[in-house]
Amino acid sequence: MSPMENAKQYVKQRIAPDFHSKRLASLEKLKLDDVLKRKNPYLFKAKAITSAPDLVKQLLLAHLSSQEETLFGAFLESLAIHICEHTYGGKKSTTEGIDLEFSRDNTRYIVSIKSGPNWGNSSQIKKMVQNFNQARRIAGPRAHVIAVNGCCYGKNSSPSQKENYFKLCGQDFWHLISGEPQLYKEIIEPLGYEARQRNDEFEEAFGRLHTRFTTHFTQDFCHPDGAIDWEKIVSMNSGAKSLWQP
């Protein structure tokens, strides 16, 4: 089976349990108080949201957006490891901070996989460089090792070396781990497998949750006239149990 066919088959088999089902499960166990505690109340006030249904919907969408990024990022990482395992015998690394290891053309590749190119601050990038250095020491002085920050989507202005690693994005990354220059296009089509059915199921669950949360929110965080009690929200979100004294 070619890398392209293998990738398509994996996506069709795993997109439902690894993304859609986990996305729905995270929605079903969500609690309103947890969402209110995690999101920035000042931001939503600044957006001039005045009704309970609108605020609850905005809170849910903000939470779900970050949740989906995490779930789908994990799916793409597992897809990349699977493809590389099929093509080059790659495997998930046991070394800290390294997601994938494989050998190709007498070279050992160590890869830190990220969803997109704009993933971290200077401290996080510094930590990745330290992880690459540690992995090189483990491999030994005789090994020819190339470290790669692989990004599943996006573009890099130049795939030239950065400190002690290469940053490869989108097409360059998928080509590296599969040997197929067009794989980055081929994996997009099977991602839609059963998507409409799964999304209908998700939208129904979202509607039920929105109704339930709006009722809860109106009872606990609104004035008798229905206006949002922003002070109560901020107090629950940011109030200290006891004031810190310098």
Short mmCIF file of C-alpha atoms in Angstrom, two decimals, residues 43-221:
data_model
loop_
_atom_site.label_atom_id
_atom_site.label_comp_id
_atom_site.label_asym_id
_atom_site.label_seq_id
_atom_site.Cartn_x
_atom_site.Cartn_y
_atom_site.Cartn_z
CA LEU A 43 -13.06 40.56 27.20
CA PHE A 44 -16.72 39.57 26.92
CA LYS A 45 -17.83 42.76 28.69
CA ALA A 46 -15.71 44.79 26.25
CA LYS A 47 -17.54 43.09 23.36
CA ALA A 48 -20.80 44.67 24.62
CA ILE A 49 -22.64 41.38 25.09
CA THR A 50 -25.88 42.15 26.92
CA SER A 51 -28.03 39.00 26.88
CA ALA A 52 -27.54 35.73 28.73
CA PRO A 53 -28.07 33.48 25.65
CA ASP A 54 -25.49 35.46 23.63
CA LEU A 55 -22.89 35.41 26.40
CA VAL A 56 -23.34 31.69 27.07
CA LYS A 57 -22.99 30.95 23.36
CA GLN A 58 -19.82 33.06 23.08
CA LEU A 59 -18.34 31.34 26.14
CA LEU A 60 -19.08 27.90 24.72
CA LEU A 61 -17.67 28.73 21.30
CA ALA A 62 -14.48 30.15 22.80
CA HIS A 63 -14.01 27.06 24.94
CA LEU A 64 -14.74 24.67 22.09
CA SER A 65 -12.39 26.44 19.71
CA SER A 66 -9.38 25.89 21.97
CA GLN A 67 -10.55 22.35 22.78
CA GLU A 68 -10.84 21.46 19.09
CA GLU A 69 -7.37 22.80 18.34
CA THR A 70 -5.94 20.50 21.03
CA LEU A 71 -7.88 17.43 19.90
CA PHE A 72 -7.15 17.91 16.22
CA GLY A 73 -3.50 18.66 16.89
CA ALA A 74 -3.20 15.31 18.68
CA PHE A 75 -4.93 13.58 15.74
CA LEU A 76 -2.52 15.12 13.21
CA GLU A 77 0.46 14.07 15.32
CA SER A 78 -0.79 10.48 15.45
CA LEU A 79 -1.40 10.56 11.68
CA ALA A 80 2.14 11.79 11.02
CA ILE A 81 3.65 9.07 13.23
CA HIS A 82 1.52 6.41 11.56
CA ILE A 83 2.53 7.52 8.05
CA CYS A 84 6.21 7.63 8.95
CA GLU A 85 6.01 4.22 10.62
CA HIS A 86 4.53 2.76 7.43
CA THR A 87 7.11 4.42 5.15
CA TYR A 88 10.37 4.56 7.11
CA GLY A 89 9.75 2.49 10.21
CA GLY A 90 9.34 5.62 12.31
CA LYS A 91 8.18 5.43 15.91
CA LYS A 92 6.97 7.67 18.69
CA SER A 93 10.01 8.70 20.65
CA THR A 94 10.54 8.05 24.34
CA THR A 95 12.95 10.99 24.59
CA GLU A 96 11.53 14.07 26.31
CA GLY A 97 10.14 16.62 23.86
CA ILE A 98 10.68 14.43 20.79
CA ASP A 99 7.53 13.11 19.11
CA LEU A 100 8.94 11.06 16.24
CA GLU A 101 12.18 9.27 15.36
CA PHE A 102 13.06 7.62 12.05
CA SER A 103 15.99 6.85 9.77
CA ARG A 104 16.19 7.80 6.12
CA ASP A 105 19.23 7.83 3.78
CA ASN A 106 21.67 6.98 6.58
CA THR A 107 20.39 9.89 8.65
CA ARG A 108 18.56 9.77 11.98
CA TYR A 109 15.71 12.29 12.17
CA ILE A 110 14.33 13.51 15.47
CA VAL A 111 11.09 15.47 15.12
CA SER A 112 9.08 17.74 17.39
CA ILE A 113 5.60 17.93 15.84
CA LYS A 114 3.43 21.04 16.15
CA SER A 115 0.11 21.87 14.52
CA GLY A 116 1.12 25.15 12.90
CA PRO A 117 4.17 27.40 12.53
CA ASN A 118 3.27 29.99 15.18
CA TRP A 119 3.16 27.67 18.14
CA GLY A 120 5.44 28.97 20.87
CA ASN A 121 7.26 31.82 22.57
CA SER A 122 11.03 32.18 22.94
CA SER A 123 11.13 30.12 26.16
CA GLN A 124 9.25 27.23 24.56
CA ILE A 125 11.50 27.29 21.51
CA LYS A 126 14.56 27.34 23.76
CA LYS A 127 13.23 24.27 25.56
CA MET A 128 12.73 22.49 22.23
CA VAL A 129 16.36 23.24 21.29
CA GLN A 130 17.48 21.79 24.63
CA ASN A 131 15.43 18.65 23.95
CA PHE A 132 17.07 18.29 20.54
CA ASN A 133 20.52 18.59 22.11
CA GLN A 134 19.64 15.95 24.69
CA ALA A 135 18.38 13.60 21.98
CA ARG A 136 21.63 14.06 20.06
CA ARG A 137 23.66 13.14 23.14
CA ILE A 138 21.56 9.99 23.57
CA ALA A 139 22.10 9.04 19.92
CA GLY A 140 25.87 9.29 20.38
CA PRO A 141 28.68 11.21 18.64
CA ARG A 142 28.87 8.88 15.62
CA ALA A 143 25.21 9.23 14.65
CA HIS A 144 24.26 11.65 11.89
CA VAL A 145 21.24 13.33 13.43
CA ILE A 146 18.99 16.00 11.94
CA ALA A 147 16.49 17.70 14.23
CA VAL A 148 13.23 18.96 12.76
CA ASN A 149 10.45 21.14 14.06
CA GLY A 150 7.65 19.72 11.89
CA CYS A 151 4.48 21.80 11.49
CA CYS A 152 1.42 20.06 10.06
CA TYR A 153 0.11 23.14 8.26
CA GLY A 154 1.29 26.56 7.19
CA LYS A 155 4.37 27.90 5.47
CA ASN A 156 7.85 28.82 6.59
CA SER A 157 9.58 31.70 4.83
CA SER A 158 12.63 29.47 4.45
CA PRO A 159 13.26 25.90 5.61
CA SER A 160 16.89 26.84 6.29
CA GLN A 161 18.50 25.73 9.50
CA LYS A 162 17.65 27.55 12.73
CA GLU A 163 20.27 27.09 15.45
CA ASN A 164 20.51 23.30 15.57
CA TYR A 165 17.30 22.29 13.78
CA PHE A 166 15.25 22.70 10.62
CA LYS A 167 11.72 24.08 10.65
CA LEU A 168 9.59 22.35 8.02
CA CYS A 169 5.96 23.34 7.52
CA GLY A 170 3.05 22.00 5.52
CA GLN A 171 4.11 20.31 2.30
CA ASP A 172 7.79 20.12 3.34
CA PHE A 173 6.93 18.32 6.57
CA TRP A 174 4.57 15.74 5.07
CA HIS A 175 7.06 15.11 2.23
CA LEU A 176 9.85 14.48 4.74
CA ILE A 177 7.98 11.79 6.68
CA SER A 178 6.32 10.08 3.70
CA GLY A 179 8.52 10.62 0.62
CA GLU A 180 5.38 11.83 -1.20
CA PRO A 181 5.48 15.52 -2.27
CA GLN A 182 1.68 15.72 -2.75
CA LEU A 183 0.60 13.96 0.43
CA TYR A 184 -0.30 17.26 2.11
CA LYS A 185 -3.13 17.63 -0.44
CA GLU A 186 -4.26 14.01 -0.37
CA ILE A 187 -5.05 13.90 3.36
CA ILE A 188 -7.57 16.76 3.20
CA GLU A 189 -10.32 14.83 1.35
CA PRO A 190 -10.80 11.87 3.74
CA LEU A 191 -11.05 14.28 6.70
CA GLY A 192 -14.63 14.90 5.57
CA TYR A 193 -15.56 11.25 6.04
CA GLU A 194 -18.86 11.11 7.99
CA ALA A 195 -18.30 14.78 8.91
CA ARG A 196 -21.88 15.90 8.17
CA GLN A 197 -23.40 13.10 10.24
CA ARG A 198 -21.00 13.74 13.11
CA ASN A 199 -21.53 17.50 12.98
CA ASP A 200 -25.33 17.10 13.06
CA GLU A 201 -24.94 14.98 16.20
CA PHE A 202 -22.62 17.59 17.71
CA GLU A 203 -24.94 20.50 16.87
CA GLU A 204 -27.85 18.75 18.57
CA ALA A 205 -25.76 18.23 21.71
CA PHE A 206 -24.55 21.84 21.54
CA GLY A 207 -28.14 23.11 21.35
CA ARG A 208 -29.18 21.11 24.41
CA LEU A 209 -26.14 22.30 26.36
CA HIS A 210 -26.70 25.93 25.35
CA THR A 211 -30.30 25.77 26.59
CA ARG A 212 -29.29 24.15 29.88
CA PHE A 213 -26.40 26.55 30.49
CA THR A 214 -28.54 29.59 29.66
CA THR A 215 -31.13 28.53 32.24
CA HIS A 216 -28.40 27.98 34.84
CA PHE A 217 -26.67 31.26 33.96
CA THR A 218 -29.89 33.30 34.13
CA GLN A 219 -30.65 31.92 37.58
CA ASP A 220 -27.17 32.43 39.03
CA PHE A 221 -25.59 35.35 37.16
#
